[in-house]
């Protein structure tokens, strides 16, 4: 059986990782100068498939380190963490080889069954003899506030589709796969920055005769899901008959919130007349009003009105259907929200450190203290260096304050 391509083409060196220069530099510096580091662990965070785990494997390979890899979602409670990670963090390997400890998916530690897991990790970090690297998609939950003080936070950027495309093209050339450029572009785009998912999809699509065609792309389940939402949008946008449009979303495997975002993204691409756009967005605003009433009062009978506004309402918003065919695209709003949250979470993490030293709440620190701290970091280098040491700020946090 052929090995998974995500394993087969996993980067052997940090030079093979694309578009992550800053994170690579920080991680290499941490491992190379571990004995001089004040904090004995770093936490790599970023969207799924951006290369967090691959970076750790590449570093272990470059430095010839024994990699002790543990998935935190599987090893979650205090006793298991101490038994596996605690022992590994203090003892040399059988052949006296230096180690690198990887605690993967640390944001999987949660809930009552994991009680004591996070304090156990924090305790191990303080006494470890070897570098510890953790990974997480979103480590800014309040349950990790104590752990964040013990580690250096290193962010990996979301993969842009052109970077994913280069990797897919390289794999195709190495595997002798014939491909249509547009198909490979579509595969890279729809992965949403998740390179691992894109590579898995590529391997799934390659036929026995080493080809990948548009017809193959249509076979994937996610593509079928997108096709179904496309068909629903066609029923809304390409008719002025409310009786035809009203059932557009009945069999779509998406909730109405997702349909809402699909419509919001594609209405301006379909409707070009200002009056059509005004009427369409008016129906969307009415749908949003009823959605809020459901959340506030739990009046779920309003769902029928939301569906009617989003389907028949938008369909009759135009005086006549537009003949031009439009390629409907998924909303980028979730990615934008995720990026905005990452920016906010960085501010919150800094405020938590300052609050712990100033005996204030995080909320008040963000409101009353952080603006002055930012001003000092921008205009008084000596005071900034002193504060950075006192508040135990890492390089990323200092960089954020000086922007």
mmCIF file of C-alpha atoms in Angstrom:
data_model
loop_
_atom_site.group_PDB
_atom_site.id
_atom_site.type_symbol
_atom_site.label_atom_id
_atom_site.label_comp_id
_atom_site.label_asym_id
_atom_site.label_seq_id
_atom_site.Cartn_x
_atom_site.Cartn_y
_atom_site.Cartn_z
ATOM 1 C CA UNK A 1 0.000 0.000 0.000
ATOM 2 C CA UNK A 2 1.369 3.408 -0.975
ATOM 3 C CA UNK A 3 2.423 5.690 1.869
ATOM 4 C CA UNK A 4 0.314 8.813 2.434
ATOM 5 C CA UNK A 5 1.781 11.704 0.474
ATOM 6 C CA UNK A 6 1.552 13.993 3.496
ATOM 7 C CA UNK A 7 4.127 11.703 5.135
ATOM 8 C CA UNK A 8 6.105 10.970 1.988
ATOM 9 C CA UNK A 9 6.579 14.671 1.193
ATOM 10 C CA UNK A 10 6.855 15.976 4.723
ATOM 11 C CA UNK A 11 9.653 18.589 4.810
ATOM 12 C CA UNK A 12 13.034 17.139 5.836
ATOM 13 C CA UNK A 13 14.487 20.551 6.581
ATOM 14 C CA UNK A 14 13.142 23.912 7.624
ATOM 15 C CA UNK A 15 14.207 25.357 4.259
ATOM 16 C CA UNK A 16 11.428 23.323 2.623
ATOM 17 C CA UNK A 17 8.666 25.045 4.603
ATOM 18 C CA UNK A 18 6.993 27.757 2.558
ATOM 19 C CA UNK A 19 5.925 31.221 3.710
ATOM 20 C CA UNK A 20 6.804 30.691 7.387
ATOM 21 C CA UNK A 21 10.202 32.415 7.637
ATOM 22 C CA UNK A 22 9.538 34.246 10.903
ATOM 23 C CA UNK A 23 8.192 31.178 12.734
ATOM 24 C CA UNK A 24 11.021 29.000 11.411
ATOM 25 C CA UNK A 25 13.639 31.493 12.593
ATOM 26 C CA UNK A 26 12.152 31.719 16.093
ATOM 27 C CA UNK A 27 11.792 27.941 16.457
ATOM 28 C CA UNK A 28 15.360 27.300 15.260
ATOM 29 C CA UNK A 29 16.722 29.909 17.653
ATOM 30 C CA UNK A 30 14.799 28.349 20.530
ATOM 31 C CA UNK A 31 16.204 24.854 19.941
ATOM 32 C CA UNK A 32 19.719 25.999 19.024
ATOM 33 C CA UNK A 33 20.056 28.171 22.153
ATOM 34 C CA UNK A 34 17.815 26.162 24.461
ATOM 35 C CA UNK A 35 20.129 26.264 27.478
ATOM 36 C CA UNK A 36 20.159 30.072 27.366
ATOM 37 C CA UNK A 37 16.381 30.371 27.036
ATOM 38 C CA UNK A 38 14.464 31.826 29.963
ATOM 39 C CA UNK A 39 11.321 29.991 28.874
ATOM 40 C CA UNK A 40 11.824 26.286 28.237
ATOM 41 C CA UNK A 41 8.933 25.789 25.791
ATOM 42 C CA UNK A 42 7.433 27.433 22.747
ATOM 43 C CA UNK A 43 3.900 27.157 21.469
ATOM 44 C CA UNK A 44 3.389 27.137 17.705
ATOM 45 C CA UNK A 45 -0.113 28.220 16.781
ATOM 46 C CA UNK A 46 -2.023 28.807 13.574
ATOM 47 C CA UNK A 47 -4.737 27.457 11.309
ATOM 48 C CA UNK A 48 -4.925 23.691 10.577
ATOM 49 C CA UNK A 49 -2.515 22.501 7.904
ATOM 50 C CA UNK A 50 -0.196 25.541 8.032
ATOM 51 C CA UNK A 51 2.869 23.439 8.928
ATOM 52 C CA UNK A 52 3.157 23.455 12.737
ATOM 53 C CA UNK A 53 3.897 19.748 13.185
ATOM 54 C CA UNK A 54 6.000 19.597 10.021
ATOM 55 C CA UNK A 55 8.201 22.387 11.362
ATOM 56 C CA UNK A 56 8.955 20.412 14.526
ATOM 57 C CA UNK A 57 9.781 17.256 12.550
ATOM 58 C CA UNK A 58 12.068 19.243 10.265
ATOM 59 C CA UNK A 59 13.936 20.765 13.229
ATOM 60 C CA UNK A 60 14.397 17.359 14.863
ATOM 61 C CA UNK A 61 15.811 16.047 11.598
ATOM 62 C CA UNK A 62 18.168 19.003 11.112
ATOM 63 C CA UNK A 63 19.596 18.821 14.649
ATOM 64 C CA UNK A 64 19.607 14.992 14.754
ATOM 65 C CA UNK A 65 17.388 14.987 17.836
ATOM 66 C CA UNK A 66 15.283 12.120 19.120
ATOM 67 C CA UNK A 67 11.706 13.317 18.685
ATOM 68 C CA UNK A 68 9.299 12.395 21.469
ATOM 69 C CA UNK A 69 5.876 13.089 19.957
ATOM 70 C CA UNK A 70 2.723 13.038 22.045
ATOM 71 C CA UNK A 71 -0.757 14.083 20.965
ATOM 72 C CA UNK A 72 -2.303 16.091 23.783
ATOM 73 C CA UNK A 73 -5.797 15.129 22.628
ATOM 74 C CA UNK A 74 -4.946 11.513 23.534
ATOM 75 C CA UNK A 75 -2.790 12.200 26.610
ATOM 76 C CA UNK A 76 -4.982 14.603 28.518
ATOM 77 C CA UNK A 77 -5.030 14.011 32.276
ATOM 78 C CA UNK A 78 -2.423 14.790 34.905
ATOM 79 C CA UNK A 79 -1.202 11.222 35.506
ATOM 80 C CA UNK A 80 -0.814 10.369 31.810
ATOM 81 C CA UNK A 81 1.032 13.593 31.071
ATOM 82 C CA UNK A 82 3.476 13.095 33.968
ATOM 83 C CA UNK A 83 4.038 9.438 33.071
ATOM 84 C CA UNK A 84 4.813 10.019 29.401
ATOM 85 C CA UNK A 85 6.091 13.570 29.055
ATOM 86 C CA UNK A 86 7.479 14.037 32.573
ATOM 87 C CA UNK A 87 9.860 11.099 32.332
ATOM 88 C CA UNK A 88 10.931 11.977 28.781
ATOM 89 C CA UNK A 89 11.703 15.567 29.792
ATOM 90 C CA UNK A 90 14.263 14.511 32.434
ATOM 91 C CA UNK A 91 16.005 11.387 31.137
ATOM 92 C CA UNK A 92 18.489 11.006 28.296
ATOM 93 C CA UNK A 93 17.586 8.538 25.552
ATOM 94 C CA UNK A 94 18.935 4.989 25.557
ATOM 95 C CA UNK A 95 21.766 5.997 23.219
ATOM 96 C CA UNK A 96 22.499 9.270 25.063
ATOM 97 C CA UNK A 97 20.926 11.278 22.231
ATOM 98 C CA UNK A 98 19.512 14.759 22.817
ATOM 99 C CA UNK A 99 15.725 15.035 22.636
ATOM 100 C CA UNK A 100 13.035 17.311 21.297
ATOM 101 C CA UNK A 101 9.600 16.915 22.881
ATOM 102 C CA UNK A 102 6.539 17.652 20.764
ATOM 103 C CA UNK A 103 3.204 18.058 22.522
ATOM 104 C CA UNK A 104 0.814 18.234 19.573
ATOM 105 C CA UNK A 105 -2.705 19.728 19.588
ATOM 106 C CA UNK A 106 -2.451 21.101 23.113
ATOM 107 C CA UNK A 107 -5.786 22.885 22.713
ATOM 108 C CA UNK A 108 -7.342 19.404 22.830
ATOM 109 C CA UNK A 109 -6.827 19.382 26.601
ATOM 110 C CA UNK A 110 -10.168 20.461 28.054
ATOM 111 C CA UNK A 111 -13.095 19.479 30.219
ATOM 112 C CA UNK A 112 -13.493 17.846 33.606
ATOM 113 C CA UNK A 113 -11.889 14.580 32.477
ATOM 114 C CA UNK A 114 -8.658 16.513 31.817
ATOM 115 C CA UNK A 115 -8.514 18.119 35.254
ATOM 116 C CA UNK A 116 -4.924 18.841 36.193
ATOM 117 C CA UNK A 117 -3.629 18.386 32.654
ATOM 118 C CA UNK A 118 -2.648 22.001 31.996
ATOM 119 C CA UNK A 119 -0.958 22.555 35.402
ATOM 120 C CA UNK A 120 0.922 19.295 34.814
ATOM 121 C CA UNK A 121 2.251 20.580 31.490
ATOM 122 C CA UNK A 122 3.261 23.868 33.121
ATOM 123 C CA UNK A 123 5.110 21.997 35.866
ATOM 124 C CA UNK A 124 7.007 19.846 33.373
ATOM 125 C CA UNK A 125 8.067 22.932 31.402
ATOM 126 C CA UNK A 126 9.716 24.425 34.495
ATOM 127 C CA UNK A 127 11.879 21.350 35.146
ATOM 128 C CA UNK A 128 12.556 20.006 31.630
ATOM 129 C CA UNK A 129 16.129 19.290 30.486
ATOM 130 C CA UNK A 130 15.092 19.272 26.838
ATOM 131 C CA UNK A 131 13.270 21.736 24.565
ATOM 132 C CA UNK A 132 9.499 21.360 24.482
ATOM 133 C CA UNK A 133 7.452 22.524 21.512
ATOM 134 C CA UNK A 134 3.680 22.561 21.638
ATOM 135 C CA UNK A 135 1.217 23.134 18.808
ATOM 136 C CA UNK A 136 -2.327 24.476 18.834
ATOM 137 C CA UNK A 137 -4.878 25.901 16.431
ATOM 138 C CA UNK A 138 -6.184 28.455 18.922
ATOM 139 C CA UNK A 139 -4.423 28.582 22.320
ATOM 140 C CA UNK A 140 -6.073 31.799 23.528
ATOM 141 C CA UNK A 141 -8.876 30.242 25.563
ATOM 142 C CA UNK A 142 -8.870 31.462 29.169
ATOM 143 C CA UNK A 143 -8.069 27.939 30.388
ATOM 144 C CA UNK A 144 -4.571 28.373 28.898
ATOM 145 C CA UNK A 145 -3.815 31.722 30.574
ATOM 146 C CA UNK A 146 -1.413 30.147 33.108
ATOM 147 C CA UNK A 147 0.301 28.057 30.425
ATOM 148 C CA UNK A 148 0.850 31.023 28.094
ATOM 149 C CA UNK A 149 2.990 32.685 30.778
ATOM 150 C CA UNK A 150 5.376 29.712 30.685
ATOM 151 C CA UNK A 151 5.928 29.615 26.915
ATOM 152 C CA UNK A 152 7.005 31.744 24.000
ATOM 153 C CA UNK A 153 4.154 32.129 21.533
ATOM 154 C CA UNK A 154 5.082 31.709 17.871
ATOM 155 C CA UNK A 155 2.445 32.238 15.189
ATOM 156 C CA UNK A 156 2.406 30.503 11.803
ATOM 157 C CA UNK A 157 0.591 32.386 9.080
ATOM 158 C CA UNK A 158 -2.338 30.838 7.146
ATOM 159 C CA UNK A 159 -1.145 29.297 3.889
ATOM 160 C CA UNK A 160 -2.076 31.398 0.872
ATOM 161 C CA UNK A 161 -3.407 29.367 -2.023
ATOM 162 C CA UNK A 162 -0.456 30.165 -4.318
ATOM 163 C CA UNK A 163 1.956 28.604 -1.805
ATOM 164 C CA UNK A 164 -0.222 25.486 -1.564
ATOM 165 C CA UNK A 165 -0.371 25.391 -5.363
ATOM 166 C CA UNK A 166 3.442 25.307 -5.638
ATOM 167 C CA UNK A 167 3.603 22.334 -3.277
ATOM 168 C CA UNK A 168 0.895 20.458 -5.199
ATOM 169 C CA UNK A 169 2.668 21.132 -8.506
ATOM 170 C CA UNK A 170 5.935 19.853 -7.050
ATOM 171 C CA UNK A 171 4.298 16.637 -5.837
ATOM 172 C CA UNK A 172 2.648 16.082 -9.220
ATOM 173 C CA UNK A 173 6.011 16.415 -10.979
ATOM 174 C CA UNK A 174 7.712 14.001 -8.580
ATOM 175 C CA UNK A 175 4.877 11.471 -8.918
ATOM 176 C CA UNK A 176 4.602 11.888 -12.693
ATOM 177 C CA UNK A 177 0.989 13.064 -12.453
ATOM 178 C CA UNK A 178 -0.617 14.808 -15.422
ATOM 179 C CA UNK A 179 -2.866 17.649 -14.349
ATOM 180 C CA UNK A 180 -4.891 20.539 -15.646
ATOM 181 C CA UNK A 181 -3.645 23.801 -14.159
ATOM 182 C CA UNK A 182 -7.152 25.075 -13.392
ATOM 183 C CA UNK A 183 -7.978 21.872 -11.520
ATOM 184 C CA UNK A 184 -4.884 22.135 -9.353
ATOM 185 C CA UNK A 185 -5.670 25.811 -8.664
ATOM 186 C CA UNK A 186 -9.211 24.892 -7.629
ATOM 187 C CA UNK A 187 -7.851 22.181 -5.343
ATOM 188 C CA UNK A 188 -5.446 24.625 -3.700
ATOM 189 C CA UNK A 189 -8.113 27.335 -3.292
ATOM 190 C CA UNK A 190 -10.772 25.134 -1.762
ATOM 191 C CA UNK A 191 -8.418 23.749 0.891
ATOM 192 C CA UNK A 192 -8.770 27.118 2.662
ATOM 193 C CA UNK A 193 -5.085 27.289 3.604
ATOM 194 C CA UNK A 194 -4.986 23.689 4.893
ATOM 195 C CA UNK A 195 -2.057 22.234 2.931
ATOM 196 C CA UNK A 196 -2.412 18.831 4.573
ATOM 197 C CA UNK A 197 -6.013 18.570 3.357
ATOM 198 C CA UNK A 198 -4.991 19.696 -0.135
ATOM 199 C CA UNK A 199 -2.302 16.994 -0.384
ATOM 200 C CA UNK A 200 -4.704 14.323 0.882
ATOM 201 C CA UNK A 201 -7.299 15.415 -1.688
ATOM 202 C CA UNK A 202 -4.674 15.325 -4.434
ATOM 203 C CA UNK A 203 -3.681 11.762 -3.621
ATOM 204 C CA UNK A 204 -7.333 10.745 -3.496
ATOM 205 C CA UNK A 205 -8.022 12.222 -6.933
ATOM 206 C CA UNK A 206 -5.059 10.777 -8.831
ATOM 207 C CA UNK A 207 -6.220 7.928 -11.060
ATOM 208 C CA UNK A 208 -4.358 4.719 -11.874
ATOM 209 C CA UNK A 209 -3.028 6.249 -15.063
ATOM 210 C CA UNK A 210 -1.527 9.134 -13.049
ATOM 211 C CA UNK A 211 -3.924 11.858 -14.142
ATOM 212 C CA UNK A 212 -6.102 14.391 -12.384
ATOM 213 C CA UNK A 213 -8.954 15.990 -14.296
ATOM 214 C CA UNK A 214 -11.827 18.322 -13.489
ATOM 215 C CA UNK A 215 -14.195 15.375 -13.565
ATOM 216 C CA UNK A 216 -12.169 13.785 -10.754
ATOM 217 C CA UNK A 217 -12.412 16.929 -8.659
ATOM 218 C CA UNK A 218 -16.202 16.802 -8.832
ATOM 219 C CA UNK A 219 -16.206 13.389 -7.141
ATOM 220 C CA UNK A 220 -15.010 14.566 -3.757
ATOM 221 C CA UNK A 221 -17.716 14.864 -1.122
ATOM 222 C CA UNK A 222 -16.881 18.459 -0.295
ATOM 223 C CA UNK A 223 -17.102 19.357 -3.947
ATOM 224 C CA UNK A 224 -20.510 17.696 -4.075
ATOM 225 C CA UNK A 225 -21.526 19.835 -1.127
ATOM 226 C CA UNK A 226 -20.350 22.995 -2.882
ATOM 227 C CA UNK A 227 -22.110 21.894 -6.060
ATOM 228 C CA UNK A 228 -25.346 21.523 -4.105
ATOM 229 C CA UNK A 229 -25.075 25.036 -2.678
ATOM 230 C CA UNK A 230 -24.263 26.285 -6.193
ATOM 231 C CA UNK A 231 -27.446 24.669 -7.468
ATOM 232 C CA UNK A 232 -29.394 26.327 -4.669
ATOM 233 C CA UNK A 233 -27.922 29.709 -5.556
ATOM 234 C CA UNK A 234 -28.865 29.160 -9.189
ATOM 235 C CA UNK A 235 -32.463 28.527 -8.134
ATOM 236 C CA UNK A 236 -32.481 31.838 -6.235
ATOM 237 C CA UNK A 237 -30.512 34.018 -8.631
ATOM 238 C CA UNK A 238 -31.781 32.696 -11.968
ATOM 239 C CA UNK A 239 -35.510 32.960 -11.349
ATOM 240 C CA UNK A 240 -38.041 35.613 -10.447
ATOM 241 C CA UNK A 241 -40.664 33.033 -9.454
ATOM 242 C CA UNK A 242 -40.925 32.831 -5.630
ATOM 243 C CA UNK A 243 -42.582 29.397 -5.870
ATOM 244 C CA UNK A 244 -39.460 27.976 -7.526
ATOM 245 C CA UNK A 245 -36.991 29.738 -5.235
ATOM 246 C CA UNK A 246 -38.709 29.030 -1.909
ATOM 247 C CA UNK A 247 -37.419 25.413 -1.803
ATOM 248 C CA UNK A 248 -33.882 26.230 -2.986
ATOM 249 C CA UNK A 249 -32.174 25.421 0.331
ATOM 250 C CA UNK A 250 -34.405 22.513 1.399
ATOM 251 C CA UNK A 251 -31.924 19.775 0.444
ATOM 252 C CA UNK A 252 -28.672 21.658 0.906
ATOM 253 C CA UNK A 253 -26.288 20.167 3.467
ATOM 254 C CA UNK A 254 -25.606 23.582 5.023
ATOM 255 C CA UNK A 255 -27.326 25.428 7.851
ATOM 256 C CA UNK A 256 -29.022 28.736 7.082
ATOM 257 C CA UNK A 257 -26.178 30.722 8.650
ATOM 258 C CA UNK A 258 -23.804 29.264 6.032
ATOM 259 C CA UNK A 259 -26.346 29.911 3.281
ATOM 260 C CA UNK A 260 -26.571 33.484 4.567
ATOM 261 C CA UNK A 261 -22.814 33.922 4.049
ATOM 262 C CA UNK A 262 -22.920 32.338 0.578
ATOM 263 C CA UNK A 263 -25.635 34.798 -0.448
ATOM 264 C CA UNK A 264 -23.863 37.766 1.114
ATOM 265 C CA UNK A 265 -20.701 36.915 -0.842
ATOM 266 C CA UNK A 266 -22.389 36.361 -4.206
ATOM 267 C CA UNK A 267 -25.294 38.836 -4.433
ATOM 268 C CA UNK A 268 -22.983 41.670 -5.625
ATOM 269 C CA UNK A 269 -21.508 39.339 -8.255
ATOM 270 C CA UNK A 270 -24.957 38.417 -9.600
ATOM 271 C CA UNK A 271 -27.031 41.582 -9.196
ATOM 272 C CA UNK A 272 -25.609 44.661 -10.914
ATOM 273 C CA UNK A 273 -28.487 47.144 -10.763
ATOM 274 C CA UNK A 274 -28.446 49.315 -7.617
ATOM 275 C CA UNK A 275 -32.179 48.896 -7.043
ATOM 276 C CA UNK A 276 -31.867 45.089 -7.257
ATOM 277 C CA UNK A 277 -29.014 45.124 -4.769
ATOM 278 C CA UNK A 278 -30.977 47.358 -2.398
ATOM 279 C CA UNK A 279 -34.006 45.071 -2.397
ATOM 280 C CA UNK A 280 -31.886 41.917 -2.021
ATOM 281 C CA UNK A 281 -29.957 43.255 0.955
ATOM 282 C CA UNK A 282 -33.178 44.508 2.509
ATOM 283 C CA UNK A 283 -34.473 40.926 2.537
ATOM 284 C CA UNK A 284 -31.149 39.783 4.010
ATOM 285 C CA UNK A 285 -31.460 42.367 6.784
ATOM 286 C CA UNK A 286 -34.987 41.132 7.568
ATOM 287 C CA UNK A 287 -33.637 37.570 7.758
ATOM 288 C CA UNK A 288 -30.971 38.780 10.184
ATOM 289 C CA UNK A 289 -33.596 40.503 12.349
ATOM 290 C CA UNK A 290 -35.587 37.264 12.685
ATOM 291 C CA UNK A 291 -32.388 35.323 13.330
ATOM 292 C CA UNK A 292 -31.643 37.592 16.290
ATOM 293 C CA UNK A 293 -35.187 37.123 17.596
ATOM 294 C CA UNK A 294 -34.656 33.374 17.535
ATOM 295 C CA UNK A 295 -31.416 33.679 19.515
ATOM 296 C CA UNK A 296 -33.007 36.054 22.003
ATOM 297 C CA UNK A 297 -36.412 34.495 22.553
ATOM 298 C CA UNK A 298 -35.970 30.969 21.119
ATOM 299 C CA UNK A 299 -38.973 31.473 18.804
ATOM 300 C CA UNK A 300 -37.912 28.801 16.309
ATOM 301 C CA UNK A 301 -41.078 29.197 14.248
ATOM 302 C CA UNK A 302 -39.375 32.281 12.777
ATOM 303 C CA UNK A 303 -37.064 29.960 10.807
ATOM 304 C CA UNK A 304 -39.699 29.738 8.076
ATOM 305 C CA UNK A 305 -39.511 33.500 7.598
ATOM 306 C CA UNK A 306 -35.709 33.472 7.436
ATOM 307 C CA UNK A 307 -35.800 30.795 4.736
ATOM 308 C CA UNK A 308 -38.427 32.746 2.788
ATOM 309 C CA UNK A 309 -36.450 35.998 2.911
ATOM 310 C CA UNK A 310 -33.198 34.312 1.840
ATOM 311 C CA UNK A 311 -34.731 32.351 -1.022
ATOM 312 C CA UNK A 312 -37.953 33.785 -2.481
ATOM 313 C CA UNK A 313 -37.257 37.292 -1.169
ATOM 314 C CA UNK A 314 -33.875 37.592 -2.880
ATOM 315 C CA UNK A 315 -35.238 35.904 -6.034
ATOM 316 C CA UNK A 316 -37.980 38.534 -6.494
ATOM 317 C CA UNK A 317 -35.624 41.420 -5.680
ATOM 318 C CA UNK A 318 -34.640 41.728 -9.336
ATOM 319 C CA UNK A 319 -36.915 42.958 -12.135
ATOM 320 C CA UNK A 320 -35.592 40.248 -14.477
ATOM 321 C CA UNK A 321 -33.035 37.488 -14.221
ATOM 322 C CA UNK A 322 -29.461 38.195 -15.294
ATOM 323 C CA UNK A 323 -28.261 36.124 -18.249
ATOM 324 C CA UNK A 324 -24.569 36.282 -17.430
ATOM 325 C CA UNK A 325 -23.253 33.130 -15.711
ATOM 326 C CA UNK A 326 -21.381 33.767 -12.466
ATOM 327 C CA UNK A 327 -18.880 31.516 -10.675
ATOM 328 C CA UNK A 328 -20.178 31.519 -7.116
ATOM 329 C CA UNK A 329 -17.575 31.492 -4.357
ATOM 330 C CA UNK A 330 -17.566 30.638 -0.697
ATOM 331 C CA UNK A 331 -17.489 33.507 1.773
ATOM 332 C CA UNK A 332 -14.095 34.607 3.105
ATOM 333 C CA UNK A 333 -15.718 36.014 6.236
ATOM 334 C CA UNK A 334 -14.797 33.056 8.537
ATOM 335 C CA UNK A 335 -11.121 33.437 7.604
ATOM 336 C CA UNK A 336 -11.290 37.206 8.163
ATOM 337 C CA UNK A 337 -12.955 36.666 11.530
ATOM 338 C CA UNK A 338 -10.267 34.132 12.471
ATOM 339 C CA UNK A 339 -7.505 36.586 11.533
ATOM 340 C CA UNK A 340 -9.212 39.357 13.505
ATOM 341 C CA UNK A 341 -9.501 37.061 16.527
ATOM 342 C CA UNK A 342 -5.799 36.202 16.300
ATOM 343 C CA UNK A 343 -4.972 39.916 16.381
ATOM 344 C CA UNK A 344 -7.260 40.467 19.378
ATOM 345 C CA UNK A 345 -5.915 37.391 21.180
ATOM 346 C CA UNK A 346 -2.353 38.684 20.916
ATOM 347 C CA UNK A 347 -3.470 41.884 22.662
ATOM 348 C CA UNK A 348 -5.303 39.880 25.307
ATOM 349 C CA UNK A 349 -2.295 37.645 26.004
ATOM 350 C CA UNK A 350 -0.073 40.699 26.544
ATOM 351 C CA UNK A 351 -2.692 42.306 28.790
ATOM 352 C CA UNK A 352 -2.884 39.139 30.909
ATOM 353 C CA UNK A 353 0.857 39.285 31.575
ATOM 354 C CA UNK A 354 0.732 42.962 32.470
ATOM 355 C CA UNK A 355 -2.364 42.456 34.648
ATOM 356 C CA UNK A 356 -0.655 39.709 36.682
ATOM 357 C CA UNK A 357 2.147 42.143 37.597
ATOM 358 C CA UNK A 358 -0.024 45.207 38.160
ATOM 359 C CA UNK A 359 -2.728 43.455 40.195
ATOM 360 C CA UNK A 360 -5.427 44.544 37.796
ATOM 361 C CA UNK A 361 -7.986 42.771 35.643
ATOM 362 C CA UNK A 362 -7.232 41.933 32.014
ATOM 363 C CA UNK A 363 -10.238 43.973 30.888
ATOM 364 C CA UNK A 364 -9.093 47.123 32.709
ATOM 365 C CA UNK A 365 -5.520 46.620 31.538
ATOM 366 C CA UNK A 366 -6.661 46.573 27.908
ATOM 367 C CA UNK A 367 -8.728 49.710 28.444
ATOM 368 C CA UNK A 368 -6.552 51.824 30.758
ATOM 369 C CA UNK A 369 -2.969 50.546 30.725
ATOM 370 C CA UNK A 370 -2.162 48.992 27.353
ATOM 371 C CA UNK A 371 -2.455 52.236 25.326
ATOM 372 C CA UNK A 372 0.193 53.875 27.534
ATOM 373 C CA UNK A 373 2.418 50.799 27.360
ATOM 374 C CA UNK A 374 2.249 50.911 23.553
ATOM 375 C CA UNK A 375 3.193 54.599 23.600
ATOM 376 C CA UNK A 376 6.201 53.880 25.817
ATOM 377 C CA UNK A 377 7.366 50.992 23.615
ATOM 378 C CA UNK A 378 7.232 53.241 20.555
ATOM 379 C CA UNK A 379 9.068 56.233 22.069
ATOM 380 C CA UNK A 380 11.243 55.105 24.987
ATOM 381 C CA UNK A 381 13.530 52.197 24.137
ATOM 382 C CA UNK A 382 15.197 51.959 27.569
ATOM 383 C CA UNK A 383 11.878 51.902 29.435
ATOM 384 C CA UNK A 384 10.489 49.405 26.908
ATOM 385 C CA UNK A 385 13.387 46.987 27.495
ATOM 386 C CA UNK A 386 12.883 47.202 31.246
ATOM 387 C CA UNK A 387 9.135 46.608 30.943
ATOM 388 C CA UNK A 388 9.611 43.708 28.531
ATOM 389 C CA UNK A 389 11.827 41.957 31.057
ATOM 390 C CA UNK A 390 9.528 42.709 33.976
ATOM 391 C CA UNK A 391 6.381 41.559 32.189
ATOM 392 C CA UNK A 392 8.181 38.530 30.611
ATOM 393 C CA UNK A 393 7.201 39.529 27.084
ATOM 394 C CA UNK A 394 8.477 37.482 24.132
ATOM 395 C CA UNK A 395 9.735 38.830 20.795
ATOM 396 C CA UNK A 396 6.336 38.621 19.079
ATOM 397 C CA UNK A 397 4.652 40.516 21.897
ATOM 398 C CA UNK A 398 7.340 43.204 21.903
ATOM 399 C CA UNK A 399 6.965 43.514 18.124
ATOM 400 C CA UNK A 400 3.184 43.925 18.529
ATOM 401 C CA UNK A 401 3.648 46.720 21.078
ATOM 402 C CA UNK A 402 6.089 48.632 18.883
ATOM 403 C CA UNK A 403 3.859 48.596 15.778
#
